[in-house]
Coordinates of C-alpha atoms in Angstrom, one line a residue:
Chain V
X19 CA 0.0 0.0 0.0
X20 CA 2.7 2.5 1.1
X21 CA 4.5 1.4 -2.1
X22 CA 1.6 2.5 -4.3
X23 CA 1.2 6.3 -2.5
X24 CA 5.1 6.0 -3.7
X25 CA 4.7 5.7 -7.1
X26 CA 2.1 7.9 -7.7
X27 CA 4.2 10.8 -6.1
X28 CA 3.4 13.4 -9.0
X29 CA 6.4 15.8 -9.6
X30 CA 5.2 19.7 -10.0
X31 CA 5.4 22.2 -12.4
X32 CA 7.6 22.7 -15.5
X33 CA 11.4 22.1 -14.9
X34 CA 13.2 25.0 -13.4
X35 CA 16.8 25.8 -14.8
X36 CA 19.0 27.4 -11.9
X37 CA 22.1 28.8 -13.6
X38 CA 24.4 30.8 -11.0
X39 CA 25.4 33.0 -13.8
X40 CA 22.1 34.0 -14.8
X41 CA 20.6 35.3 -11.7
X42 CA 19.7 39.4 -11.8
X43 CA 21.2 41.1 -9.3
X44 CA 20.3 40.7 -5.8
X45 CA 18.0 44.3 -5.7
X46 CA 15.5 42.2 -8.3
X47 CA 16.8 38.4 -7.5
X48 CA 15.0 39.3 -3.9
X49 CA 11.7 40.7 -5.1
X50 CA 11.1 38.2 -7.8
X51 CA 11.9 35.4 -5.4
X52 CA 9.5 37.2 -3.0
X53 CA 6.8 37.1 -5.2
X54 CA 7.4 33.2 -5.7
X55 CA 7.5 32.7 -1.8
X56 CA 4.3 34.4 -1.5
X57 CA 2.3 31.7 -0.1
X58 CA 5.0 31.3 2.9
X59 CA 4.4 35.0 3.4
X60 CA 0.8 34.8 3.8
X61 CA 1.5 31.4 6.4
X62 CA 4.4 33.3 8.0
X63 CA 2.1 36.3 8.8
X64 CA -0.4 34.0 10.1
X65 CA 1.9 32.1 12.6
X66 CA 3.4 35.6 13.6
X67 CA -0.5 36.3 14.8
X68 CA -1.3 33.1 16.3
X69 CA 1.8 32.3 18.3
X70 CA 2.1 35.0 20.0
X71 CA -1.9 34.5 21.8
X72 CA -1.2 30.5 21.1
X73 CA -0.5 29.8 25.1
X74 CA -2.5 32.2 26.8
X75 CA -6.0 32.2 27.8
X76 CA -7.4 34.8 26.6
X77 CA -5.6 34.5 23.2
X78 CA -6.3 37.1 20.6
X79 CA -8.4 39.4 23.2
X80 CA -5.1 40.7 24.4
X81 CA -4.7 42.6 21.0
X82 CA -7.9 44.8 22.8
X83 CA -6.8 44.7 26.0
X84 CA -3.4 46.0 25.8
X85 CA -4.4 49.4 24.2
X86 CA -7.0 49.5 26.5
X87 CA -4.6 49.9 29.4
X88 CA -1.8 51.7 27.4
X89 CA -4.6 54.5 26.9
X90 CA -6.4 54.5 30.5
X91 CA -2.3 54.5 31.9
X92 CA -1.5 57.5 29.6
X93 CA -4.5 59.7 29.7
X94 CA -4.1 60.0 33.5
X95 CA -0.6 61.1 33.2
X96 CA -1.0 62.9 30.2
X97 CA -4.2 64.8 30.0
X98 CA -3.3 66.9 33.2
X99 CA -0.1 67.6 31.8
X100 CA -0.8 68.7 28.7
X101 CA -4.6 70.3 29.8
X102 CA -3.8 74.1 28.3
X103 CA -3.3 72.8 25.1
X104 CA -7.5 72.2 25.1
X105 CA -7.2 69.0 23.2
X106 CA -10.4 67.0 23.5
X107 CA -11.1 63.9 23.9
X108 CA -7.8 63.5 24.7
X109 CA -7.7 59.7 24.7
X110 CA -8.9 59.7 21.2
X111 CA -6.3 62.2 20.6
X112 CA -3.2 60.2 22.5
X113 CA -4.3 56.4 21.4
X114 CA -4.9 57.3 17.7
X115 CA -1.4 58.4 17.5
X116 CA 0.2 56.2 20.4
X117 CA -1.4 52.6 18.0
X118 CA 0.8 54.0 14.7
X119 CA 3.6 54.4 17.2
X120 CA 3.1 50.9 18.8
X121 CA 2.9 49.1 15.3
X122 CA 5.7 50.9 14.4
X123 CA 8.0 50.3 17.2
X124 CA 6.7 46.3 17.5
X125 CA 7.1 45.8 14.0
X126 CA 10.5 47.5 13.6
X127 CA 12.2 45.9 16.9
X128 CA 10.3 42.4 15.8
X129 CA 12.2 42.4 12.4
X130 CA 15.4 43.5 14.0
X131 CA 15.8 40.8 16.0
X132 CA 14.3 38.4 14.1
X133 CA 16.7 39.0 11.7
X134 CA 19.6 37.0 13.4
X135 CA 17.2 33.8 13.3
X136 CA 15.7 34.4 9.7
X137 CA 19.6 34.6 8.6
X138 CA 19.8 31.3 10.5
X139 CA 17.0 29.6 8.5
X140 CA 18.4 31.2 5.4
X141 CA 21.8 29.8 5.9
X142 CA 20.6 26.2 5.9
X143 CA 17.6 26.5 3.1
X144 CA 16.8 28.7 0.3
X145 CA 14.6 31.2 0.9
X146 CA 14.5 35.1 0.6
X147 CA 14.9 36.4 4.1
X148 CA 12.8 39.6 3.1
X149 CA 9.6 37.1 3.6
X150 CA 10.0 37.1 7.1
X151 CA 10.1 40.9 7.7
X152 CA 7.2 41.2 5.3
X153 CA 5.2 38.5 7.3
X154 CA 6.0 40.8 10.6
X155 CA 4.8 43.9 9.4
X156 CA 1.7 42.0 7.8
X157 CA 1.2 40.4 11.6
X158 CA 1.7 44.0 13.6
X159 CA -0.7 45.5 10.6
X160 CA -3.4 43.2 11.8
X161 CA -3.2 43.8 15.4
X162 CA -3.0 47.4 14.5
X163 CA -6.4 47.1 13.0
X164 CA -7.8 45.1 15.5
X165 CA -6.5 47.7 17.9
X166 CA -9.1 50.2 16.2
X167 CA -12.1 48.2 17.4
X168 CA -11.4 49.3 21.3
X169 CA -10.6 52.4 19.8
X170 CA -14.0 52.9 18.2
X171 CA -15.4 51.8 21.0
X172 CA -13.7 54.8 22.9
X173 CA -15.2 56.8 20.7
X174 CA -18.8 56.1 20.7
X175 CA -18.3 56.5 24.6
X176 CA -16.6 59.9 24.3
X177 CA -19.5 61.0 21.6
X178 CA -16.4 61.5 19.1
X179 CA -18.0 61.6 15.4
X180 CA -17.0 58.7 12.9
X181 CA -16.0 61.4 9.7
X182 CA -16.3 60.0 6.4
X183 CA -12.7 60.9 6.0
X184 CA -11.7 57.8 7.9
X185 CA -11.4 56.2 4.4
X186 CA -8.0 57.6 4.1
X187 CA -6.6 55.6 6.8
X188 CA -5.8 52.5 4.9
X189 CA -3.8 54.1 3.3
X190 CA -1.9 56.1 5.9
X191 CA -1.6 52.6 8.2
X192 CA -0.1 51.3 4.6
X193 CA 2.6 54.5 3.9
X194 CA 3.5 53.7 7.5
X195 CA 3.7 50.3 7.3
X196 CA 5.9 50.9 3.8
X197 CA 7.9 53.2 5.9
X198 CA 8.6 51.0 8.7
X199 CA 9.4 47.7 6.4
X200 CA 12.1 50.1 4.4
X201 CA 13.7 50.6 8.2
X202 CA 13.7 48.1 9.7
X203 CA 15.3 46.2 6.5
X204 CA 18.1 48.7 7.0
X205 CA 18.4 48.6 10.6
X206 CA 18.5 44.7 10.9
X207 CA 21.0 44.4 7.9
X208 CA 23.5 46.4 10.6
X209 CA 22.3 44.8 13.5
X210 CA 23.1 41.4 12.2
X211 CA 26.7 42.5 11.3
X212 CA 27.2 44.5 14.4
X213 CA 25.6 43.3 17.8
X214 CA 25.8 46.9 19.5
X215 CA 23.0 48.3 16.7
X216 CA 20.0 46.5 18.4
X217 CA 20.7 48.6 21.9
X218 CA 21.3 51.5 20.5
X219 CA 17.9 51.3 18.1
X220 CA 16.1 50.4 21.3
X221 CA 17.9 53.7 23.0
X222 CA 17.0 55.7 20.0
X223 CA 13.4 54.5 20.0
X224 CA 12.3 55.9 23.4
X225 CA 14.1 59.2 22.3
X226 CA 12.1 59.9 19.1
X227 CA 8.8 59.0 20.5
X228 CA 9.5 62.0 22.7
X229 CA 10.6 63.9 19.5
X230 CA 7.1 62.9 17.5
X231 CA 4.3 64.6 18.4
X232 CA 2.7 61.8 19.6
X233 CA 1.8 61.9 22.7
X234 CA 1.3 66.1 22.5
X235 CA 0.1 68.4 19.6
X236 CA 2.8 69.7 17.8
X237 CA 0.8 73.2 18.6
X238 CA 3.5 73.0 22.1
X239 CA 6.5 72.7 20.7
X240 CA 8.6 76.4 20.7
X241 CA 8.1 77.4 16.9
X242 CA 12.0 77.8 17.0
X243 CA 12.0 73.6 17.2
X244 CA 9.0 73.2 15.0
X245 CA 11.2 72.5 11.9
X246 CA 13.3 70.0 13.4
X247 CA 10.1 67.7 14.7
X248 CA 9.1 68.2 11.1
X249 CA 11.8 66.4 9.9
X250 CA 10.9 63.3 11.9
X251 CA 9.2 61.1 9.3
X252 CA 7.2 59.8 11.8
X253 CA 5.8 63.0 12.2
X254 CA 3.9 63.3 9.2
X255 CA 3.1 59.8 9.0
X256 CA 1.0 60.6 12.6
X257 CA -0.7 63.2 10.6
X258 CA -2.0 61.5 8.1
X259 CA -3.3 58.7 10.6
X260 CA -4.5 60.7 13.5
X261 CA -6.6 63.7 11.5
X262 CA -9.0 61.3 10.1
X263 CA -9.6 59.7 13.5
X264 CA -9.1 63.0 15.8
X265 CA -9.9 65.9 14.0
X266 CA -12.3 64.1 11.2
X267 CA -10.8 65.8 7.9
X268 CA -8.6 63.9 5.5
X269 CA -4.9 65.1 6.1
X270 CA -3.6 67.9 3.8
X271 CA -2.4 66.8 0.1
X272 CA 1.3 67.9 1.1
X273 CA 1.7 65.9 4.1
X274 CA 0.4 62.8 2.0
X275 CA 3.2 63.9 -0.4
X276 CA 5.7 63.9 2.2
X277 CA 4.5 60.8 3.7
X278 CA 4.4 59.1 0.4
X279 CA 7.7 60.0 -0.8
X280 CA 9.5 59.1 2.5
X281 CA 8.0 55.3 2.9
X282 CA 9.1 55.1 -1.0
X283 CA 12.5 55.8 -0.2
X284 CA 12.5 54.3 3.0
X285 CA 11.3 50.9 1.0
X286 CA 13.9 51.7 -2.0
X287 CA 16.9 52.6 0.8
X288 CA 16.1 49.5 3.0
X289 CA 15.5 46.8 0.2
X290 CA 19.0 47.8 -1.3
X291 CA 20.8 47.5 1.5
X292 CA 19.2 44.5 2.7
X293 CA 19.8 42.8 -0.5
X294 CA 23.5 44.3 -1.6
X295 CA 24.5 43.2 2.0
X296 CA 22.8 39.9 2.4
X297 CA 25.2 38.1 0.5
X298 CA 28.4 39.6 2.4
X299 CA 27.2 38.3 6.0
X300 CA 26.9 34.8 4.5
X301 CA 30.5 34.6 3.5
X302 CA 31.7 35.7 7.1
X303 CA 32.8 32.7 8.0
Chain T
X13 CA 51.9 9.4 -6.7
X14 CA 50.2 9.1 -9.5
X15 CA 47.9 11.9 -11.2
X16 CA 44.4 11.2 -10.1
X17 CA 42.0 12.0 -13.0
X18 CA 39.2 14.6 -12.6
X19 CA 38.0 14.2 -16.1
X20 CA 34.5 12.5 -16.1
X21 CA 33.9 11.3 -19.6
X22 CA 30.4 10.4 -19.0
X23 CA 28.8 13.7 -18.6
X24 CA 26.4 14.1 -20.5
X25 CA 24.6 16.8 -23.1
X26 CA 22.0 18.3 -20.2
X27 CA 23.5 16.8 -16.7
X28 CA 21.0 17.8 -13.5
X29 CA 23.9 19.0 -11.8
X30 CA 27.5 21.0 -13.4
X31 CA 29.8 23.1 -11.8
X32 CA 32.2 24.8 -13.5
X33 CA 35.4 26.6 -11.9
X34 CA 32.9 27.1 -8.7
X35 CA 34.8 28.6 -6.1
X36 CA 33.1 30.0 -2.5
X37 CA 35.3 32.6 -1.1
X38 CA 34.8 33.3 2.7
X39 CA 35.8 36.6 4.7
X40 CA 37.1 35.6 8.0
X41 CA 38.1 39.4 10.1
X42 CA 41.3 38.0 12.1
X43 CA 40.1 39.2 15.0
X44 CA 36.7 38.7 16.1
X45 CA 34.8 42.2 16.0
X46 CA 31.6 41.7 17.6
X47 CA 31.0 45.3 17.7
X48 CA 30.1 48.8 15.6
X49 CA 32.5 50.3 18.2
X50 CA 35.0 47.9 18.0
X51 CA 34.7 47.9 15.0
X52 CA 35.6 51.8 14.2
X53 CA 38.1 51.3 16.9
X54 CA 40.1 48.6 14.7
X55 CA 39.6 51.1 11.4
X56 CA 40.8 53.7 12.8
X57 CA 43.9 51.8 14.1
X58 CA 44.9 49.1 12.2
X59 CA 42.1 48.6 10.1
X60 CA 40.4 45.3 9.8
X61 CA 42.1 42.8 8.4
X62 CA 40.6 39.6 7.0
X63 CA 41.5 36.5 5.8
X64 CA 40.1 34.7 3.0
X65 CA 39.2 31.5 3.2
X66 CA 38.2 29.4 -0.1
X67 CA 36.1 26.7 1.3
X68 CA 35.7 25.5 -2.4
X69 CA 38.4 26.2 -5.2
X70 CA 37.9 25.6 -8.7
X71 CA 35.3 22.6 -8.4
X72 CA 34.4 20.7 -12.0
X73 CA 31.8 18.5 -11.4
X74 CA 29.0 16.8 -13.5
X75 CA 25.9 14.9 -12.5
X76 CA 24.4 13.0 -14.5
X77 CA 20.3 12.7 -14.1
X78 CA 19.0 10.1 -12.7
X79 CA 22.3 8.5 -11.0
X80 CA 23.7 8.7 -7.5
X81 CA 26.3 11.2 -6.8
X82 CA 28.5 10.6 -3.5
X83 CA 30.7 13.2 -2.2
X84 CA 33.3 12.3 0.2
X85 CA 36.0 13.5 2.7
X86 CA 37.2 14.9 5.4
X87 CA 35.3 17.1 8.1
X88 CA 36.0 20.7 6.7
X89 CA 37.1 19.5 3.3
X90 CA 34.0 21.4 1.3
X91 CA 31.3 19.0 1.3
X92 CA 28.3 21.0 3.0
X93 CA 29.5 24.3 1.3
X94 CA 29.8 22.3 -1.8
X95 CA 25.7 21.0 -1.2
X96 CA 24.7 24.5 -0.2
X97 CA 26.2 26.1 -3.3
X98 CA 23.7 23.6 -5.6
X99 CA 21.1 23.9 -2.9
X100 CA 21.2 27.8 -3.6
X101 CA 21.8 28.6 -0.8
X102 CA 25.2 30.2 -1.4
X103 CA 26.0 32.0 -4.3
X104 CA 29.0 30.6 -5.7
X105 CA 32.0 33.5 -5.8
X106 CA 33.7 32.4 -8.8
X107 CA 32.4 29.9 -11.4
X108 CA 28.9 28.4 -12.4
X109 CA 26.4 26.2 -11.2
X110 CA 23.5 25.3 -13.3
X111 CA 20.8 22.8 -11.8
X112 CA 18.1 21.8 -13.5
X113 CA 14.7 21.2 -12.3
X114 CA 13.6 21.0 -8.7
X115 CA 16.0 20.2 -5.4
X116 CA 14.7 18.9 -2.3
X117 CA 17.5 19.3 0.1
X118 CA 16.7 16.7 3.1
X119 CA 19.4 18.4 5.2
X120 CA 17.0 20.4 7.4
X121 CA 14.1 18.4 7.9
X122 CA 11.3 20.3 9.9
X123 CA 12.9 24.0 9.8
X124 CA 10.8 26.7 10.8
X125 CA 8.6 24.3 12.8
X126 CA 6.9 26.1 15.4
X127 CA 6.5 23.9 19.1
X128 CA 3.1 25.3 19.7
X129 CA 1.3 25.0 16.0
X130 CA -0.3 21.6 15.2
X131 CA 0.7 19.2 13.0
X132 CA -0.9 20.5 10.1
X133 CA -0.1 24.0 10.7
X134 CA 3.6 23.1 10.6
X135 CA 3.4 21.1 7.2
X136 CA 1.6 24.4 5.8
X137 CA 4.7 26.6 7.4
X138 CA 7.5 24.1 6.1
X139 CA 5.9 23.0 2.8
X140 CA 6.0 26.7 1.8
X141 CA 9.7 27.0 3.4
X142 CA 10.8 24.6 1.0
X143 CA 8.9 26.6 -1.6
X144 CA 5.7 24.9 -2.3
X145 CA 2.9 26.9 -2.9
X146 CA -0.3 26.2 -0.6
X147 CA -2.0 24.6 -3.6
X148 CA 0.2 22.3 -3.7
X149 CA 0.1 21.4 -0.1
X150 CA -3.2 20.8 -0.4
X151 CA -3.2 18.2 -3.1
X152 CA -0.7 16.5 -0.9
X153 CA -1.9 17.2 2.4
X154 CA -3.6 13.7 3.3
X155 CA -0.7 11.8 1.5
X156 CA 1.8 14.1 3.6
X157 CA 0.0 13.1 7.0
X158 CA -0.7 9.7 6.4
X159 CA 2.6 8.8 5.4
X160 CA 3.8 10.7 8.5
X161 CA 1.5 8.4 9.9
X162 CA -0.1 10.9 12.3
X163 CA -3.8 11.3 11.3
X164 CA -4.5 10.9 14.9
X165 CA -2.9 13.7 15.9
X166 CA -2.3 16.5 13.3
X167 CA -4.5 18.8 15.0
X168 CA -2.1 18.8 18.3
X169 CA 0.4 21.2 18.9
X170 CA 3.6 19.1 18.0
X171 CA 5.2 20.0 21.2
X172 CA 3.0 17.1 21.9
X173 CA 5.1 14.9 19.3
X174 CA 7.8 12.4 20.2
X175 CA 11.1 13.1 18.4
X176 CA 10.5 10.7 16.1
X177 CA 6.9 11.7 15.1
X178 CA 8.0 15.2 14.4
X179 CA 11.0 13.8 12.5
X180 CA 8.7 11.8 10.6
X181 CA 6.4 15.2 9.9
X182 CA 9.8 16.4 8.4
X183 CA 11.0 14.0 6.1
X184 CA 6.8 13.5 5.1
X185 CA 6.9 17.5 4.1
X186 CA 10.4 17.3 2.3
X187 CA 9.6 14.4 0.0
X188 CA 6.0 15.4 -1.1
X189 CA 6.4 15.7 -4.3
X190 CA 9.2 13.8 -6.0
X191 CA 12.1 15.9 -7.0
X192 CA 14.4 16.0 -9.6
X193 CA 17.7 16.7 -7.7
X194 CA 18.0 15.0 -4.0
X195 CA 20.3 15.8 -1.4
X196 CA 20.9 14.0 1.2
X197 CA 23.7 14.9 3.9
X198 CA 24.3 10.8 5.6
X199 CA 21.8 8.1 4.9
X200 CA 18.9 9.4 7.5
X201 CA 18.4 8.2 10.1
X202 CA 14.4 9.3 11.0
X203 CA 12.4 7.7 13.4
X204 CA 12.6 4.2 14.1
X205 CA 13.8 1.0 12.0
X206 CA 10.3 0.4 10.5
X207 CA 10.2 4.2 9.7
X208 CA 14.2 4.3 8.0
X209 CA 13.2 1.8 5.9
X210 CA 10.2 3.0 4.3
X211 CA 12.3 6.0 4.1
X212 CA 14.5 4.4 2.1
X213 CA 12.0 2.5 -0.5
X214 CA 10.6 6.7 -1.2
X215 CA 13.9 7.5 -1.8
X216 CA 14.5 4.4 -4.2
X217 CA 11.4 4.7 -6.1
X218 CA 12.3 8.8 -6.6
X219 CA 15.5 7.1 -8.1
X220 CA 13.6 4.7 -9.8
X221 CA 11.5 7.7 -11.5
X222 CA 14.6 9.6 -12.8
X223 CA 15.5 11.7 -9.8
X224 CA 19.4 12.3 -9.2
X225 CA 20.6 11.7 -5.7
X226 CA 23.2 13.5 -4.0
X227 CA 24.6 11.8 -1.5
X228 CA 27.2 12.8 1.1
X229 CA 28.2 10.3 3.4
X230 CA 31.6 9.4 5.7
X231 CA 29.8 5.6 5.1
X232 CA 32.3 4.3 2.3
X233 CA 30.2 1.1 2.2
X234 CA 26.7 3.0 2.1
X235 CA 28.7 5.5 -0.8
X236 CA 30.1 2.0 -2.7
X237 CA 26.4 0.0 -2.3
X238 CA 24.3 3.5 -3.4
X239 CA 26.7 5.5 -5.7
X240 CA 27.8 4.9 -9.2
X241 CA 29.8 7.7 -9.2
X242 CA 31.9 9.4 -6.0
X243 CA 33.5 12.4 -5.9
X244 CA 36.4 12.8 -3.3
X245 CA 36.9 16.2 -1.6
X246 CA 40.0 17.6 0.0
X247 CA 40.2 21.2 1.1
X248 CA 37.8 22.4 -1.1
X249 CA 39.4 21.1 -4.6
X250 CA 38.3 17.7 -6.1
X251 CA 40.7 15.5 -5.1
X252 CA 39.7 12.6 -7.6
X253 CA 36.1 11.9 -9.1
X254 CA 35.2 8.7 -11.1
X255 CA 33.1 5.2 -10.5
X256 CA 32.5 4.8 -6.6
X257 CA 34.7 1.6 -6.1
X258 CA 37.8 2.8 -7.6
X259 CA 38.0 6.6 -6.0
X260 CA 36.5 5.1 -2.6
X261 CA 39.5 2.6 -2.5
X262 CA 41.9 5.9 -3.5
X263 CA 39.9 7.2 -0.7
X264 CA 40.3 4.2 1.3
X265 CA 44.2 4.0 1.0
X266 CA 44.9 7.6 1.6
X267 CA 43.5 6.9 5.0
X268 CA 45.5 4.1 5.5
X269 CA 48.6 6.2 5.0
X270 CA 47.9 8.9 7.3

């Protein structure tokens, strides 16, 4: 019996020719190979979800939870402190702001040190090691939107109005997640040749979150210093998530210009270096 | 001592497996520079200095489909960087490596398993490691569990599994679909006697089917009973390559000297 399910083993699809000499250089040989991994992307992003609830008891209800907390935490320290600046409802104000930062800090640090394992896996099969960060950011994407339902909920308790402007934030969760995946790409090529990156990411990480007006309207900051938050990317990338939410109106046309031209380059930037370098750490002996 | 021939007069028009002139160049630093700091320190010093390290140097070598390859040698001598350079896994620095049509490489069976996603879960995450696409999973997904034998418990977490089950999970996933170019790092050894052997008849009737094997193996016997041809490696050049009998007695005497 086992020797007839033998026999029958079909082979699959036409034959492949792998020449060594014929492969495009690494910037394209990644993305094409991505595309043809795309089903262990989409399984990839999946496991991300589910193991991270797998062993607890509540499972995926932590996703609603957490920001839940965050929010309650923050608003009590926050609200008082920043009270002349008459933003109300503040916790609509501080979490729609404080879930793009949370995505993009989990995402980022995720892929970072993931990195050193992917490499791992990579070093002993053939696969293109961008799947794995993709699969992150598709994971943290998913519990960002989940996030939105105790958000919404929020709302609807704080009589904030649901604009129809919130149409545009797809697309501002997708220039950020764009932004983030460039990034990270760049960060964790470095980190995996240098172990010191990592801590000094995670330093850096608490420092601009302070530097983004995130947690405060960017109304506060001295006009003398205004110019340098607006060169934080993630500044803009707030913006075009947080108006829709807080203020109802679709961000202006030059901040989704800005935002879309820095997650381009951000993508361009981190897939080049990710891919140009790849092939150096392997031959470190 | 006499020349030893590297010359392999029956390649054929399209082997499965050539190499030409491959060489795999690694950059060791001399010192070990765990550090960014450390690592401007030294450039601004001395400057990083690195050794290069060819783990394989000009390697010729022709496979010829359908027959079984061995590669032999000493630990360090080439033969994993040699399997990961036709596994694609390395890029080779110098030379060429053309492999036609599908490689199953049964040298990591069961990576990217995850302890706390069931059975099926896993064959879903591993199949599309090895770079099927979920398709085809699914039109082997039965045939991959029942041979595994584990339809009573594909829906567990496999940190449930004995060794050998999830072993078995592994080798089940790798060998779904038959493949044109196998490679196999020792005879395996997966699960339990029963289990090895009927191991051993999917691999046969793979061969049987036209699939070349790639076999590396410190077993001369399992290399002389399996192989018709044998390559011998020695610090990453081909030391000789002809009919299995003939370079594993070469093999066999250079031993004896040392």
């Amino acid at each position: 019996m086992e020797n007839v399910s033998h026999s029958e083993q079909p082979t699959v699809g036409a034959q492949q020719v792998y020449d060594s000499s014929q492969r495009p250089p690494p910037f394209v040989d990644e993305w094409r190979e991505l595309y043809r991994y795309r089903d262990l992307v989409a399984h990839w992003s999946v496991r991300n979800v589910t193991i991270r609830y797998k062993r607890s008891i509540l499972g995926i209800l932590w996703t609603l939870i957490e920001p839940m907390v965050l929010m309650v935490v923050l608003t009590i320290v926050f609200s008082n402190l920043f009270k002349f600046a008459n933003i109300a409802p503040f916790p609509v104000f501080l979490l729609s702001g404080l879930l793009m930062w949370d995505f993009f800090a989990r995402a980022s640090l995720h892929i970072i040190e993931e990195n050193t394992v992917s490499q791992d896996l990579a070093q002993r099969i053939h696969v293109p090691r961008s799947a794995f960060a993709l699969a992150a950011i598709n994971a943290y994407l998913f519990n960002w939107a989940l996030a939105l339902i105790p958000l919404a909920i929020i709302m609807v308790i704080l009589r904030q109005p649901f604009s129809p402007a919130l149409v545009s934030l797809p697309f501002a969760m997708a220039l950020t997640a764009v932004f983030t995946l460039g990034l990270s790409l760049t960060v964790a090529t470095a980190a995996a040749f240098f172990s010191d990156i990592k801590l000094a990411y995670q330093a850096l990480l608490a420092a601009v979150l302070y530097s983004t007006p995130i947690i405060y309207p960017l109304d506060i900051v001295p006009e003398k210093y205004q110019p340098l938050i607006l060169l934080n990317p993630l500044t803009h990338l707030c913006r075009l998530v947080r108006d829709p939410i807080f203020y109802g109106t679709i961000a202006p046309s030059e901040t989704w210009l800005i935002g879309g031209a820095i997650s381009a380059a951000s993508l361009l930037v981190g897939w080049w270096v990710f891919t140009h370098w790849r092939d150096a750490f392997d031959y470190q002996g | 001592m006499p020349e030893l021939s590297v010359a392999q007069p029956w390649a054929g028009a399209n082997p499965s497996v050539q190499l030409e002139g491959v060489g795999v160049r690694f950059r060791v630093p001399e010192e070990k520079i765990p550090s960014l700091k450390e690592y401007l320190v030294h450039l601004l010093t001395r400057g990083v200095r690195y050794r290069h390290l060819w783990a394989l140097d000009q390697i010729d070598l022709v496979v010829r489909p359908g027959e079984t390859f061995g590669i032999v040698g000493r630990n360090g001598a080439g033969k994993s960087t040699l399997l990961k350079v036709i596994a694609r896994v390395l890029r080779p620095t110098t030379g060429r490596v053309v492999v036609r049509g599908r490689v199953a490489p049964l040298l990591e069976l069961g990576a990217g398993f995850h302890l706390d996603l069931t059975g099926e879960e896993n064959i879903y995450l591993n199949g599309t490691l090895l770079g099927y696409g979920s398709k085809e999973i699914d039109a082997r997904l039965s045939e991959v569990i029942e041979f595994a034998e584990l339809e009573d418990f594909v829906h567990l977490p496999i940190r449930k599994y004995s060794t050998g089950m999830v072993a078995r999970l592994g080798f089940s996933v790798a060998t779904m679909y038959r493949p044109d170019v196998l490679i196999l790092d020792e005879v395996l050894a997966v699960g339990d006697i029963r289990f090895q052997r009927k191991c051993l008849e999917r691999i046969d009737s793979f061969r049987a089917l036209g699939t070349t094997v790639l076999l590396v193996s410190h077993s001369l016997e399992t290399l002389e009973q399996h192989c018709e041809h044998v390559a011998w490696l020695d610090a990453g050049h081909v030391q000789a390559v002809g009919p299995a009998a003939e370079i594993v007695q070469q093999y066999k005497d250079r031993l004896d000297r040392d």
